[in-house]
Amino acid sequence: MGTLNVLKNCVGHGAGHAVGHAARQLLRFGLLQVRCCAFAVALVAGIGASALLPELPVARYDLVLLYGIGLTAFARKAGWDSARDTAVIAVCHLIGLLFELVKVRLGSWSYPEDALTKIAGVPLYGGFLYAAVGSYVCRAWRLLDLSLTRYRPLPMAVLAAAVYLNFFTHHWLPDARWALAALLLAALWGTWVGYTVGGVRHRMPLALAFVLIGFFLWVAENAATYAGAWSYPDQLDGWQPVPLAKFGAWALLISVTFVIAARAARPARAPLGVANLTP
């Protein structure tokens, strides 16, 4: 019986140690994610704060643009973003601004307030919302030491471009997002993203990472629309939660940002496994 009790105690101690280690790793991962989201959180917080300001001679959208420019400069100066990251973020800003110009013209959503820095109904700060996603991906690449196994850059680039275009063309042509989602899953089959937390190397399917990022972007979009960053047609008479379908749209759209960041990322470490970045 004494031997049996010793074995039980050892098993219980081992299980408790494993649970404690997992909890600490989860906490470390969460703190790293907070650091990765620093630019996005600061941007949304600034937009929310701008809605609480008293009436000023400067339009709120114009103030938010100045705030976004200042935040970008601060992120570069503080070391949040490297020069390479800032270039990726700038590209994401331009791509996002083009997206906004088309979608606002088509009535998908609107920016109802007046501003000097509005072009075709879109305030220039609108691109910062996509730049924030680019900042998150770039910071995650560095802070979590990302690496890719069996990543296929050419098919991913083609599919990301098709995803981006489909968000425009579905207004006139059949919506191909389900077909594109299936093709993305096929292109991502067997692709793993490696990341480091607390000195321990982990990995997950890249497709799962896209889904998780898409979900949290949907949560962030709810916060942004509540703060008045923009409004969907059904939110003009009062805020309502963003439809869950937008979660799937973000999970697809993140492929565009990821392809840009992956192209710019330096191979800081060898990817996991025996397969490298394969076309």
Backbone as CSV, one residue per row, in Angstrom:
resi,resn,N_x,N_y,N_z,CA_x,CA_y,CA_z,C_x,C_y,C_z
1,MET,0.829,-1.209,0.000,0.000,0.000,0.000,0.864,1.260,0.000
2,GLY,2.000,1.208,0.779,2.885,2.361,0.812,3.415,2.708,-0.556
3,THR,3.817,1.675,-1.324,4.322,1.907,-2.684,3.250,2.507,-3.567
4,LEU,1.996,2.013,-3.421,0.879,2.517,-4.227,0.616,3.990,-3.926
5,ASN,0.680,4.363,-2.648,0.465,5.763,-2.270,1.547,6.676,-2.843
6,VAL,2.804,6.188,-2.818,3.899,6.970,-3.389,3.678,7.203,-4.869
7,LEU,3.253,6.138,-5.591,2.992,6.272,-7.020,1.871,7.265,-7.286
8,LYS,0.804,7.217,-6.451,-0.312,8.145,-6.627,0.143,9.584,-6.416
9,ASN,0.991,9.778,-5.370,1.480,11.127,-5.091,2.338,11.652,-6.238
10,CYS,3.165,10.772,-6.799,4.022,11.179,-7.923,3.200,11.567,-9.132
11,VAL,2.160,10.715,-9.412,1.288,11.014,-10.553,0.566,12.326,-10.336
12,GLY,0.028,12.513,-9.104,-0.683,13.752,-8.805,0.220,14.967,-8.902
13,HIS,1.446,14.847,-8.414,2.393,15.961,-8.493,2.742,16.278,-9.944
14,GLY,2.948,15.221,-10.738,3.265,15.434,-12.160,2.138,16.113,-12.901
15,ALA,0.890,15.675,-12.619,-0.261,16.294,-13.278,-0.401,17.751,-12.866
16,GLY,-0.198,18.016,-11.559,-0.294,19.393,-11.092,0.768,20.277,-11.706
17,HIS,1.981,19.753,-11.851,3.055,20.511,-12.475,2.724,20.815,-13.935
18,ALA,2.147,19.825,-14.646,1.797,20.027,-16.058,0.721,21.092,-16.205
19,VAL,-0.291,21.033,-15.299,-1.369,22.025,-15.361,-0.816,23.423,-15.064
20,GLY,0.058,23.519,-14.060,0.647,24.805,-13.720,1.487,25.366,-14.842
21,HIS,2.272,24.495,-15.493,3.096,24.939,-16.614,2.213,25.422,-17.758
22,ALA,1.131,24.685,-18.040,0.226,25.090,-19.116,-0.420,26.438,-18.808
23,ALA,-0.794,26.645,-17.548,-1.416,27.912,-17.159,-0.430,29.076,-17.322
24,ARG,0.823,28.844,-16.925,1.828,29.899,-17.066,2.095,30.210,-18.532
25,GLN,2.139,29.158,-19.363,2.356,29.377,-20.793,1.198,30.144,-21.417
26,LEU,-0.018,29.811,-20.987,-1.190,30.518,-21.512,-1.148,31.991,-21.120
27,LEU,-0.722,32.270,-19.883,-0.602,33.654,-19.433,0.471,34.384,-20.233
28,ARG,1.611,33.728,-20.438,2.680,34.347,-21.234,2.190,34.637,-22.657
29,PHE,1.481,33.666,-23.235,0.962,33.840,-24.589,-0.004,35.018,-24.640
30,GLY,-0.879,35.124,-23.635,-1.818,36.232,-23.596,-1.123,37.578,-23.500
31,LEU,-0.078,37.659,-22.660,0.667,38.909,-22.526,1.386,39.273,-23.826
32,LEU,1.910,38.255,-24.527,2.535,38.519,-25.820,1.520,39.039,-26.823
33,GLN,0.311,38.475,-26.793,-0.734,38.935,-27.698,-1.107,40.384,-27.412
34,VAL,-1.139,40.745,-26.140,-1.416,42.142,-25.783,-0.348,43.061,-26.372
35,ARG,0.904,42.643,-26.285,1.982,43.444,-26.858,1.853,43.535,-28.380
36,CYS,1.453,42.426,-29.002,1.269,42.429,-30.461,0.154,43.384,-30.878
37,CYS,-0.847,43.536,-30.022,-2.014,44.364,-30.339,-1.852,45.814,-29.898
38,ALA,-0.646,46.196,-29.447,-0.463,47.528,-28.860,-0.942,48.639,-29.794
39,PHE,-0.540,48.580,-31.073,-0.927,49.627,-32.020,-2.438,49.630,-32.217
40,ALA,-3.025,48.451,-32.423,-4.462,48.357,-32.673,-5.266,48.846,-31.476
41,VAL,-4.860,48.439,-30.269,-5.577,48.860,-29.061,-5.480,50.369,-28.889
42,ALA,-4.277,50.927,-29.099,-4.097,52.376,-28.969,-4.925,53.127,-30.006
43,LEU,-5.026,52.569,-31.219,-5.802,53.218,-32.276,-7.287,53.238,-31.933
44,VAL,-7.843,52.072,-31.561,-9.272,51.994,-31.240,-9.584,52.826,-29.998
45,ALA,-8.677,52.804,-29.016,-8.884,53.610,-27.814,-8.910,55.095,-28.166
46,GLY,-8.032,55.513,-29.081,-8.013,56.908,-29.505,-9.290,57.298,-30.232
47,ILE,-9.792,56.410,-31.068,-11.050,56.680,-31.775,-12.191,56.791,-30.776
48,GLY,-12.205,55.879,-29.790,-13.246,55.933,-28.774,-13.177,57.212,-27.957
49,ALA,-11.957,57.607,-27.604,-11.793,58.834,-26.825,-12.220,60.057,-27.619
50,SER,-11.995,60.021,-28.934,-12.360,61.170,-29.767,-13.862,61.413,-29.768
51,ALA,-14.640,60.343,-29.578,-16.099,60.488,-29.553,-16.582,61.183,-28.283
52,LEU,-15.736,61.234,-27.262,-16.106,61.848,-25.990,-15.686,63.308,-25.895
53,LEU,-14.930,63.785,-26.907,-14.447,65.155,-26.873,-15.585,66.145,-27.053
54,PRO,-15.482,67.323,-26.450,-16.489,68.360,-26.715,-16.372,68.848,-28.152
55,GLU,-17.339,69.597,-28.590,-17.320,70.097,-29.967,-16.110,71.005,-30.163
56,LEU,-15.336,70.695,-31.211,-14.107,71.430,-31.494,-14.172,72.013,-32.905
57,PRO,-13.337,73.019,-33.187,-13.331,73.575,-34.551,-12.738,72.620,-35.581
58,VAL,-12.077,71.562,-35.121,-11.494,70.568,-36.017,-12.393,69.329,-36.027
59,ALA,-12.680,68.811,-37.213,-13.541,67.628,-37.328,-12.895,66.418,-36.658
60,ARG,-13.739,65.566,-36.082,-13.225,64.405,-35.345,-12.420,63.490,-36.251
61,TYR,-12.880,63.224,-37.473,-12.148,62.356,-38.398,-10.757,62.913,-38.697
62,ASP,-10.666,64.249,-38.785,-9.360,64.870,-39.034,-8.437,64.682,-37.834
63,LEU,-8.991,64.800,-36.637,-8.204,64.577,-35.429,-7.708,63.134,-35.356
64,VAL,-8.574,62.203,-35.726,-8.188,60.796,-35.687,-7.070,60.520,-36.681
65,LEU,-7.111,61.183,-37.858,-6.030,61.025,-38.833,-4.705,61.509,-38.248
66,LEU,-4.716,62.687,-37.620,-3.497,63.217,-36.990,-3.025,62.284,-35.880
67,TYR,-3.971,61.742,-35.120,-3.622,60.808,-34.055,-2.984,59.548,-34.636
68,GLY,-3.537,59.033,-35.723,-2.984,57.832,-36.354,-1.580,58.055,-36.875
69,ILE,-1.343,59.219,-37.476,0.000,59.543,-37.962,0.978,59.646,-36.790
70,GLY,0.535,60.325,-35.724,1.383,60.443,-34.543,1.655,59.098,-33.895
71,LEU,0.640,58.236,-33.861,0.807,56.911,-33.276,1.789,56.073,-34.088
72,THR,1.722,56.196,-35.413,2.660,55.472,-36.276,4.090,55.925,-36.022
73,ALA,4.267,57.248,-35.906,5.607,57.779,-35.635,6.103,57.322,-34.267
74,PHE,5.207,57.318,-33.283,5.592,56.877,-31.941,5.968,55.400,-31.938
75,ALA,5.185,54.583,-32.654,5.466,53.144,-32.699,6.832,52.869,-33.306
76,ARG,7.190,53.656,-34.301,8.511,53.497,-34.919,9.604,53.951,-33.968
77,LYS,9.385,55.103,-33.319,10.393,55.660,-32.415,10.568,54.776,-31.183
78,ALA,9.472,54.215,-30.671,9.519,53.407,-29.458,10.002,51.982,-29.719
79,GLY,10.167,51.620,-30.990,10.628,50.280,-31.312,9.533,49.245,-31.397
80,TRP,8.277,49.703,-31.364,7.185,48.750,-31.561,7.280,48.131,-32.951
81,ASP,7.609,48.978,-33.925,7.684,48.536,-35.317,9.059,48.867,-35.881
82,SER,9.628,47.947,-36.631,10.892,48.196,-37.313,10.616,48.947,-38.617
83,ALA,11.673,49.341,-39.306,11.511,50.014,-40.596,10.787,49.100,-41.585
84,ARG,11.128,47.810,-41.555,10.458,46.855,-42.436,8.977,46.733,-42.075
85,ASP,8.692,46.713,-40.776,7.300,46.642,-40.326,6.521,47.869,-40.799
86,THR,7.125,49.034,-40.665,6.454,50.269,-41.056,6.129,50.257,-42.547
87,ALA,7.021,49.697,-43.360,6.756,49.594,-44.800,5.560,48.670,-45.058
88,VAL,5.511,47.534,-44.359,4.377,46.611,-44.506,3.086,47.306,-44.076
89,ILE,3.151,48.028,-42.959,1.976,48.728,-42.440,1.489,49.776,-43.440
90,ALA,2.427,50.474,-44.087,2.052,51.484,-45.079,1.336,50.840,-46.265
91,VAL,1.835,49.695,-46.710,1.179,48.972,-47.811,-0.225,48.546,-47.397
92,CYS,-0.361,48.029,-46.174,-1.676,47.624,-45.675,-2.619,48.818,-45.601
93,HIS,-2.088,49.976,-45.221,-2.897,51.197,-45.161,-3.445,51.539,-46.547
94,LEU,-2.587,51.506,-47.560,-3.012,51.848,-48.920,-4.025,50.850,-49.464
95,ILE,-3.770,49.559,-49.227,-4.707,48.522,-49.679,-6.051,48.689,-48.976
96,GLY,-5.988,48.985,-47.680,-7.215,49.190,-46.923,-7.982,50.416,-47.380
97,LEU,-7.260,51.482,-47.703,-7.915,52.706,-48.149,-8.631,52.481,-49.478
98,LEU,-8.004,51.756,-50.398,-8.659,51.418,-51.653,-9.910,50.589,-51.396
99,PHE,-9.800,49.626,-50.478,-10.940,48.791,-50.100,-12.088,49.667,-49.593
100,GLU,-11.759,50.633,-48.724,-12.768,51.523,-48.159,-13.435,52.367,-49.250
101,LEU,-12.646,52.896,-50.160,-13.196,53.749,-51.211,-14.239,53.023,-52.046
102,VAL,-13.942,51.775,-52.386,-14.874,51.000,-53.197,-16.103,50.609,-52.383
103,LYS,-15.893,50.082,-51.170,-17.009,49.564,-50.379,-17.952,50.676,-49.912
104,VAL,-17.413,51.838,-49.581,-18.278,52.945,-49.180,-19.093,53.424,-50.370
105,ARG,-18.461,53.479,-51.531,-19.185,53.887,-52.738,-20.327,52.922,-53.043
106,LEU,-20.128,51.642,-52.734,-21.150,50.626,-52.979,-22.183,50.545,-51.856
107,GLY,-21.991,51.327,-50.799,-22.977,51.381,-49.728,-22.848,50.307,-48.671
108,SER,-21.695,49.625,-48.608,-21.533,48.563,-47.623,-21.485,49.124,-46.205
109,TRP,-20.881,50.280,-46.030,-20.882,50.999,-44.760,-20.600,52.461,-45.053
110,SER,-20.584,53.287,-44.026,-20.414,54.722,-44.276,-19.697,55.385,-43.108
111,TYR,-19.186,56.584,-43.398,-18.587,57.463,-42.394,-19.460,58.709,-42.368
112,PRO,-20.423,58.763,-41.479,-21.461,59.801,-41.576,-21.017,61.213,-41.199
113,GLU,-19.887,61.390,-40.526,-19.476,62.720,-40.079,-18.694,63.455,-41.165
114,ASP,-18.732,64.778,-41.087,-17.999,65.611,-42.047,-16.523,65.717,-41.641
115,ALA,-15.673,65.962,-42.624,-14.249,66.152,-42.360,-13.590,66.746,-43.602
116,LEU,-12.491,67.437,-43.385,-11.726,67.974,-44.506,-10.963,66.881,-45.236
117,THR,-10.595,65.849,-44.500,-9.748,64.790,-45.073,-10.594,63.601,-45.521
118,LYS,-11.729,63.869,-46.125,-12.567,62.811,-46.698,-12.458,62.856,-48.218
119,ILE,-12.270,61.698,-48.814,-12.233,61.559,-50.260,-13.303,60.558,-50.653
120,ALA,-14.264,60.994,-51.465,-15.353,60.116,-51.918,-16.056,59.457,-50.733
121,GLY,-16.233,60.224,-49.663,-16.956,59.730,-48.501,-16.126,58.938,-47.512
122,VAL,-14.822,58.802,-47.769,-13.942,58.007,-46.908,-12.897,58.911,-46.264
123,PRO,-12.863,58.977,-44.936,-11.787,59.734,-44.287,-10.456,59.004,-44.446
124,LEU,-9.394,59.751,-44.598,-8.090,59.132,-44.849,-7.619,58.264,-43.692
125,TYR,-8.175,58.491,-42.506,-7.750,57.648,-41.388,-8.254,56.212,-41.537
126,GLY,-9.212,55.986,-42.442,-9.797,54.652,-42.603,-8.769,53.571,-42.886
127,GLY,-7.705,53.920,-43.593,-6.675,52.938,-43.887,-5.915,52.476,-42.663
128,PHE,-5.935,53.277,-41.567,-5.228,52.891,-40.358,-5.821,51.636,-39.727
129,LEU,-7.084,51.384,-39.978,-7.710,50.190,-39.406,-7.086,48.923,-39.977
130,TYR,-6.708,48.964,-41.246,-6.023,47.837,-41.869,-4.537,47.852,-41.522
131,ALA,-3.989,49.063,-41.355,-2.603,49.181,-40.927,-2.421,48.556,-39.549
132,ALA,-3.443,48.683,-38.690,-3.371,48.083,-37.354,-3.263,46.568,-37.437
133,VAL,-3.977,45.965,-38.395,-3.871,44.518,-38.589,-2.462,44.162,-39.061
134,GLY,-1.916,44.978,-39.972,-0.554,44.745,-40.425,0.448,44.857,-39.298
135,SER,0.239,45.840,-38.392,1.124,45.992,-37.239,1.063,44.761,-36.349
136,TYR,-0.143,44.235,-36.146,-0.283,43.034,-35.305,0.500,41.865,-35.888
137,VAL,0.347,41.617,-37.178,1.022,40.476,-37.803,2.539,40.657,-37.739
138,CYS,3.017,41.874,-38.014,4.468,42.121,-37.983,5.035,41.941,-36.580
139,ARG,4.330,42.473,-35.575,4.814,42.343,-34.205,4.754,40.895,-33.736
140,ALA,3.714,40.176,-34.137,3.628,38.762,-33.775,4.776,37.976,-34.395
141,TRP,5.155,38.364,-35.617,6.250,37.675,-36.299,7.546,37.788,-35.500
142,ARG,7.775,38.996,-34.920,9.007,39.203,-34.155,8.901,38.700,-32.716
143,LEU,7.818,39.058,-32.026,7.717,38.737,-30.603,7.511,37.246,-30.343
144,LEU,6.850,36.557,-31.274,6.641,35.122,-31.112,7.599,34.299,-31.968
145,ASP,8.503,34.991,-32.674,9.518,34.315,-33.479,8.886,33.305,-34.430
146,LEU,7.968,33.796,-35.259,7.212,32.907,-36.141,8.097,32.251,-37.193
147,SER,7.749,31.021,-37.537,8.359,30.333,-38.673,7.275,29.499,-39.340
148,LEU,7.465,29.211,-40.605,6.457,28.496,-41.389,7.033,27.205,-41.948
149,THR,6.236,26.182,-41.906,6.590,24.901,-42.501,5.608,24.573,-43.607
150,ARG,6.138,24.217,-44.764,5.327,23.846,-45.932,4.378,24.983,-46.347
151,TYR,4.880,26.187,-46.225,4.126,27.349,-46.697,4.337,27.495,-48.192
152,ARG,3.270,27.757,-48.932,3.314,27.829,-50.395,3.047,29.277,-50.823
153,PRO,4.093,30.083,-50.970,3.897,31.526,-51.184,3.165,31.878,-52.466
154,LEU,3.447,31.187,-53.579,2.810,31.565,-54.836,1.306,31.290,-54.821
155,PRO,0.853,30.051,-54.488,-0.600,29.843,-54.412,-1.280,30.767,-53.409
156,MET,-0.620,31.030,-52.273,-1.219,31.900,-51.269,-1.359,33.326,-51.783
157,ALA,-0.356,33.815,-52.516,-0.425,35.169,-53.061,-1.571,35.286,-54.069
158,VAL,-1.709,34.276,-54.925,-2.780,34.288,-55.933,-4.153,34.251,-55.247
159,LEU,-4.305,33.393,-54.244,-5.590,33.268,-53.558,-5.907,34.510,-52.734
160,ALA,-4.892,35.091,-52.110,-5.122,36.315,-51.334,-5.611,37.433,-52.253
161,ALA,-5.009,37.551,-53.438,-5.461,38.555,-54.397,-6.896,38.280,-54.838
162,ALA,-7.225,37.005,-55.041,-8.589,36.641,-55.439,-9.586,36.946,-54.324
163,VAL,-9.200,36.698,-53.077,-10.062,37.022,-51.931,-10.337,38.521,-51.902
164,TYR,-9.289,39.304,-52.055,-9.425,40.765,-52.029,-10.369,41.245,-53.138
165,LEU,-10.153,40.755,-54.351,-10.992,41.169,-55.476,-12.433,40.707,-55.314
166,ASN,-12.639,39.530,-54.730,-13.994,39.010,-54.568,-14.846,39.895,-53.670
167,PHE,-14.214,40.574,-52.708,-14.983,41.472,-51.852,-15.542,42.654,-52.632
168,PHE,-14.994,42.913,-53.828,-15.551,43.924,-54.719,-16.522,43.291,-55.715
169,THR,-16.049,42.260,-56.395,-16.801,41.715,-57.525,-18.096,41.001,-57.119
170,HIS,-18.218,40.618,-55.848,-19.443,39.901,-55.464,-20.676,40.810,-55.528
171,HIS,-20.456,42.119,-55.685,-21.579,43.028,-55.857,-22.194,42.899,-57.251
172,TRP,-21.432,42.368,-58.210,-21.931,42.229,-59.576,-21.907,40.775,-60.053
173,LEU,-20.989,39.984,-59.535,-20.824,38.591,-59.950,-21.161,37.668,-58.788
174,PRO,-21.331,36.377,-59.042,-21.590,35.443,-57.938,-20.481,35.502,-56.886
175,ASP,-20.883,35.433,-55.631,-19.925,35.490,-54.525,-19.154,34.179,-54.462
176,ALA,-17.830,34.277,-54.556,-16.988,33.074,-54.605,-16.280,32.806,-53.286
177,ARG,-16.737,33.420,-52.179,-15.968,33.319,-50.935,-15.895,31.892,-50.408
178,TRP,-16.970,31.098,-50.597,-16.914,29.713,-50.107,-15.933,28.888,-50.925
179,ALA,-15.932,29.107,-52.237,-14.966,28.406,-53.085,-13.545,28.836,-52.747
180,LEU,-13.351,30.127,-52.500,-12.028,30.623,-52.144,-11.592,30.108,-50.778
181,ALA,-12.550,29.992,-49.853,-12.227,29.428,-48.541,-11.749,27.993,-48.678
182,ALA,-12.428,27.223,-49.544,-12.014,25.837,-49.758,-10.628,25.767,-50.405
183,LEU,-10.370,26.650,-51.355,-9.055,26.668,-52.007,-7.957,27.098,-51.029
184,LEU,-8.285,28.046,-50.145,-7.311,28.458,-49.130,-6.983,27.297,-48.193
185,LEU,-8.016,26.556,-47.791,-7.765,25.393,-46.934,-6.876,24.382,-47.636
186,ALA,-7.106,24.210,-48.936,-6.267,23.278,-49.695,-4.827,23.781,-49.770
187,ALA,-4.658,25.092,-50.011,-3.312,25.659,-50.099,-2.592,25.633,-48.753
188,LEU,-3.378,25.688,-47.660,-2.798,25.699,-46.317,-2.674,24.301,-45.713
189,TRP,-3.131,23.294,-46.454,-3.087,21.935,-45.924,-1.632,21.530,-45.648
190,GLY,-1.381,21.138,-44.421,-0.039,20.733,-44.043,0.882,21.886,-43.688
191,THR,0.368,23.146,-43.741,1.180,24.307,-43.374,1.047,24.573,-41.885
192,TRP,2.180,24.669,-41.211,2.201,24.921,-39.774,2.939,26.224,-39.510
193,VAL,2.483,26.933,-38.488,3.188,28.116,-38.022,3.798,27.795,-36.665
194,GLY,5.106,27.980,-36.544,5.797,27.758,-35.285,5.949,29.066,-34.536
195,TYR,5.858,29.000,-33.209,5.988,30.212,-32.398,6.578,29.836,-31.047
196,THR,7.213,30.809,-30.403,7.902,30.576,-29.137,7.207,31.328,-28.010
197,VAL,6.942,30.616,-26.923,6.355,31.214,-25.720,7.153,30.711,-24.528
198,GLY,7.721,31.630,-23.761,8.465,31.234,-22.579,9.629,30.317,-22.872
199,GLY,10.271,30.504,-24.011,11.406,29.681,-24.385,11.041,28.317,-24.918
200,VAL,9.754,28.021,-25.029,9.283,26.717,-25.518,8.689,26.915,-26.911
201,ARG,9.070,26.043,-27.819,8.595,26.125,-29.204,7.275,25.365,-29.336
202,HIS,6.275,26.022,-29.935,4.969,25.414,-30.188,4.661,25.540,-31.676
203,ARG,3.587,24.913,-32.097,3.137,25.077,-33.469,1.637,24.838,-33.547
204,MET,1.022,25.396,-34.597,-0.390,25.163,-34.866,-0.610,25.257,-36.370
205,PRO,-1.679,24.660,-36.883,-1.972,24.812,-38.315,-2.208,26.284,-38.649
206,LEU,-1.645,26.736,-39.748,-1.801,28.136,-40.123,-3.268,28.468,-40.395
207,ALA,-4.019,27.511,-40.923,-5.447,27.742,-41.174,-6.175,28.057,-39.867
208,LEU,-5.832,27.351,-38.794,-6.440,27.626,-37.490,-6.071,29.016,-37.008
209,ALA,-4.827,29.420,-37.241,-4.400,30.767,-36.858,-5.235,31.823,-37.577
210,PHE,-5.539,31.606,-38.865,-6.369,32.543,-39.616,-7.764,32.650,-38.991
211,VAL,-8.329,31.505,-38.604,-9.664,31.497,-38.002,-9.655,32.264,-36.677
212,LEU,-8.645,32.017,-35.846,-8.571,32.693,-34.549,-8.385,34.198,-34.719
213,ILE,-7.510,34.599,-35.645,-7.306,36.028,-35.892,-8.589,36.657,-36.418
214,GLY,-9.280,35.950,-37.328,-10.538,36.455,-37.868,-11.570,36.690,-36.783
215,PHE,-11.639,35.778,-35.803,-12.602,35.938,-34.706,-12.291,37.185,-33.888
216,PHE,-11.028,37.364,-33.528,-10.682,38.513,-32.700,-10.789,39.825,-33.477
217,LEU,-10.606,39.779,-34.799,-10.843,40.982,-35.600,-12.325,41.327,-35.621
218,TRP,-13.164,40.304,-35.631,-14.609,40.540,-35.556,-14.971,41.194,-34.215
219,VAL,-14.365,40.718,-33.134,-14.571,41.340,-31.823,-14.101,42.794,-31.850
220,ALA,-12.916,43.025,-32.442,-12.382,44.388,-32.530,-13.279,45.273,-33.393
221,GLU,-13.879,44.694,-34.441,-14.762,45.477,-35.298,-16.004,45.916,-34.529
222,ASN,-16.505,45.059,-33.653,-17.621,45.460,-32.798,-17.234,46.652,-31.932
223,ALA,-16.023,46.589,-31.366,-15.556,47.699,-30.527,-15.384,48.970,-31.349
224,ALA,-14.832,48.829,-32.561,-14.566,49.998,-33.397,-15.866,50.673,-33.848
225,THR,-16.847,49.885,-34.259,-18.120,50.483,-34.678,-18.856,51.098,-33.490
226,TYR,-18.725,50.480,-32.328,-19.335,51.057,-31.122,-18.696,52.408,-30.799
227,ALA,-17.379,52.513,-31.058,-16.664,53.769,-30.816,-16.901,54.791,-31.916
228,GLY,-17.612,54.414,-32.970,-17.928,55.356,-34.038,-16.884,55.469,-35.122
229,ALA,-16.028,54.443,-35.258,-15.013,54.479,-36.313,-15.669,54.486,-37.686
230,TRP,-16.720,53.727,-37.864,-17.552,53.721,-39.062,-18.871,53.076,-38.682
231,SER,-19.828,53.067,-39.596,-21.142,52.502,-39.290,-21.658,51.694,-40.467
232,TYR,-22.200,50.518,-40.172,-22.914,49.746,-41.182,-24.320,50.321,-41.319
233,PRO,-25.005,50.040,-42.436,-26.340,50.623,-42.637,-27.307,50.373,-41.480
234,ASP,-27.248,49.177,-40.871,-28.181,48.889,-39.786,-27.744,49.481,-38.448
235,GLN,-26.617,50.212,-38.443,-26.144,50.850,-37.215,-26.356,52.355,-37.214
236,LEU,-26.909,52.900,-38.300,-27.041,54.351,-38.407,-28.056,54.906,-37.415
237,ASP,-29.072,54.122,-37.051,-30.089,54.574,-36.089,-29.800,54.089,-34.678
238,GLY,-28.637,53.538,-34.478,-28.275,53.006,-33.165,-27.375,51.802,-33.331
239,TRP,-26.379,51.684,-32.449,-25.404,50.604,-32.599,-26.032,49.239,-32.400
240,GLN,-25.634,48.305,-33.254,-25.995,46.893,-33.125,-24.744,46.060,-33.352
241,PRO,-24.689,44.845,-32.768,-23.520,43.989,-32.983,-23.289,43.721,-34.463
242,VAL,-22.041,43.633,-34.851,-21.684,43.316,-36.231,-22.082,41.871,-36.516
243,PRO,-22.724,41.597,-37.646,-23.153,40.222,-37.933,-21.999,39.222,-37.864
244,LEU,-22.298,38.030,-37.399,-21.279,37.003,-37.234,-20.637,36.621,-38.566
245,ALA,-21.348,36.864,-39.676,-20.786,36.545,-40.993,-19.490,37.311,-41.257
246,LYS,-19.336,38.477,-40.608,-18.111,39.259,-40.786,-16.896,38.531,-40.215
247,PHE,-17.122,37.655,-39.258,-16.048,36.832,-38.711,-15.401,36.020,-39.819
248,GLY,-16.228,35.364,-40.646,-15.702,34.596,-41.771,-15.002,35.477,-42.792
249,ALA,-15.542,36.684,-43.000,-14.928,37.600,-43.957,-13.529,37.998,-43.484
250,TRP,-13.372,38.269,-42.193,-12.055,38.626,-41.663,-11.095,37.455,-41.730
251,ALA,-11.589,36.241,-41.478,-10.721,35.060,-41.546,-10.156,34.881,-42.950
252,LEU,-10.928,35.286,-43.961,-10.433,35.250,-45.339,-9.499,36.427,-45.622
253,LEU,-9.906,37.615,-45.178,-9.162,38.826,-45.524,-7.788,38.872,-44.854
254,ILE,-7.634,38.174,-43.728,-6.330,38.180,-43.056,-5.257,37.566,-43.950
255,SER,-5.675,36.742,-44.919,-4.702,36.131,-45.825,-3.939,37.190,-46.612
256,VAL,-4.603,38.318,-46.923,-3.950,39.385,-47.682,-2.807,39.982,-46.872
257,THR,-3.112,40.335,-45.617,-2.082,40.918,-44.745,-0.955,39.924,-44.489
258,PHE,-1.323,38.666,-44.279,-0.315,37.657,-43.951,0.645,37.435,-45.118
259,VAL,0.112,37.403,-46.322,0.970,37.203,-47.497,1.972,38.348,-47.625
260,ILE,1.518,39.582,-47.392,2.416,40.734,-47.471,3.495,40.642,-46.404
261,ALA,3.086,40.322,-45.163,4.048,40.229,-44.062,5.030,39.083,-44.267
262,ALA,4.528,37.947,-44.775,5.401,36.797,-45.006,6.435,37.100,-46.082
263,ARG,6.019,37.865,-47.077,6.953,38.231,-48.151,8.061,39.138,-47.627
264,ALA,7.706,39.996,-46.672,8.684,40.954,-46.163,9.530,40.395,-45.028
265,ALA,9.035,39.334,-44.379,9.726,38.818,-43.192,11.071,38.207,-43.556
266,ARG,12.030,38.439,-42.731,13.333,37.817,-42.902,13.307,36.421,-42.289
267,PRO,13.967,35.441,-42.883,13.998,34.092,-42.311,14.876,34.055,-41.063
268,ALA,14.306,34.501,-39.916,15.091,34.633,-38.693,15.555,33.292,-38.147
269,ARG,14.798,32.235,-38.414,15.191,30.920,-37.930,14.703,29.872,-38.902
270,ALA,15.263,28.686,-38.835,14.828,27.610,-39.720,13.438,27.172,-39.319
271,PRO,12.540,26.916,-40.276,11.212,26.469,-39.936,11.220,25.079,-39.317
272,LEU,10.098,24.772,-38.650,9.989,23.483,-38.005,9.908,22.365,-39.031
273,GLY,10.403,21.212,-38.673,10.286,20.060,-39.552,11.318,20.057,-40.644
274,VAL,11.140,19.160,-41.584,12.143,19.010,-42.623,11.806,19.805,-43.881
275,ALA,10.553,20.246,-44.001,10.161,20.967,-45.201,10.342,22.459,-44.998
276,ASN,10.810,23.157,-46.002,11.007,24.589,-45.928,9.858,25.302,-46.603
277,LEU,10.019,26.645,-46.793,9.021,27.403,-47.519,9.022,26.935,-48.962
278,THR,7.962,26.270,-49.361,7.948,25.657,-50.686,6.956,26.365,-51.579
279,PRO,7.279,26.605,-52.820,6.326,27.263,-53.719,5.235,26.294,-54.148
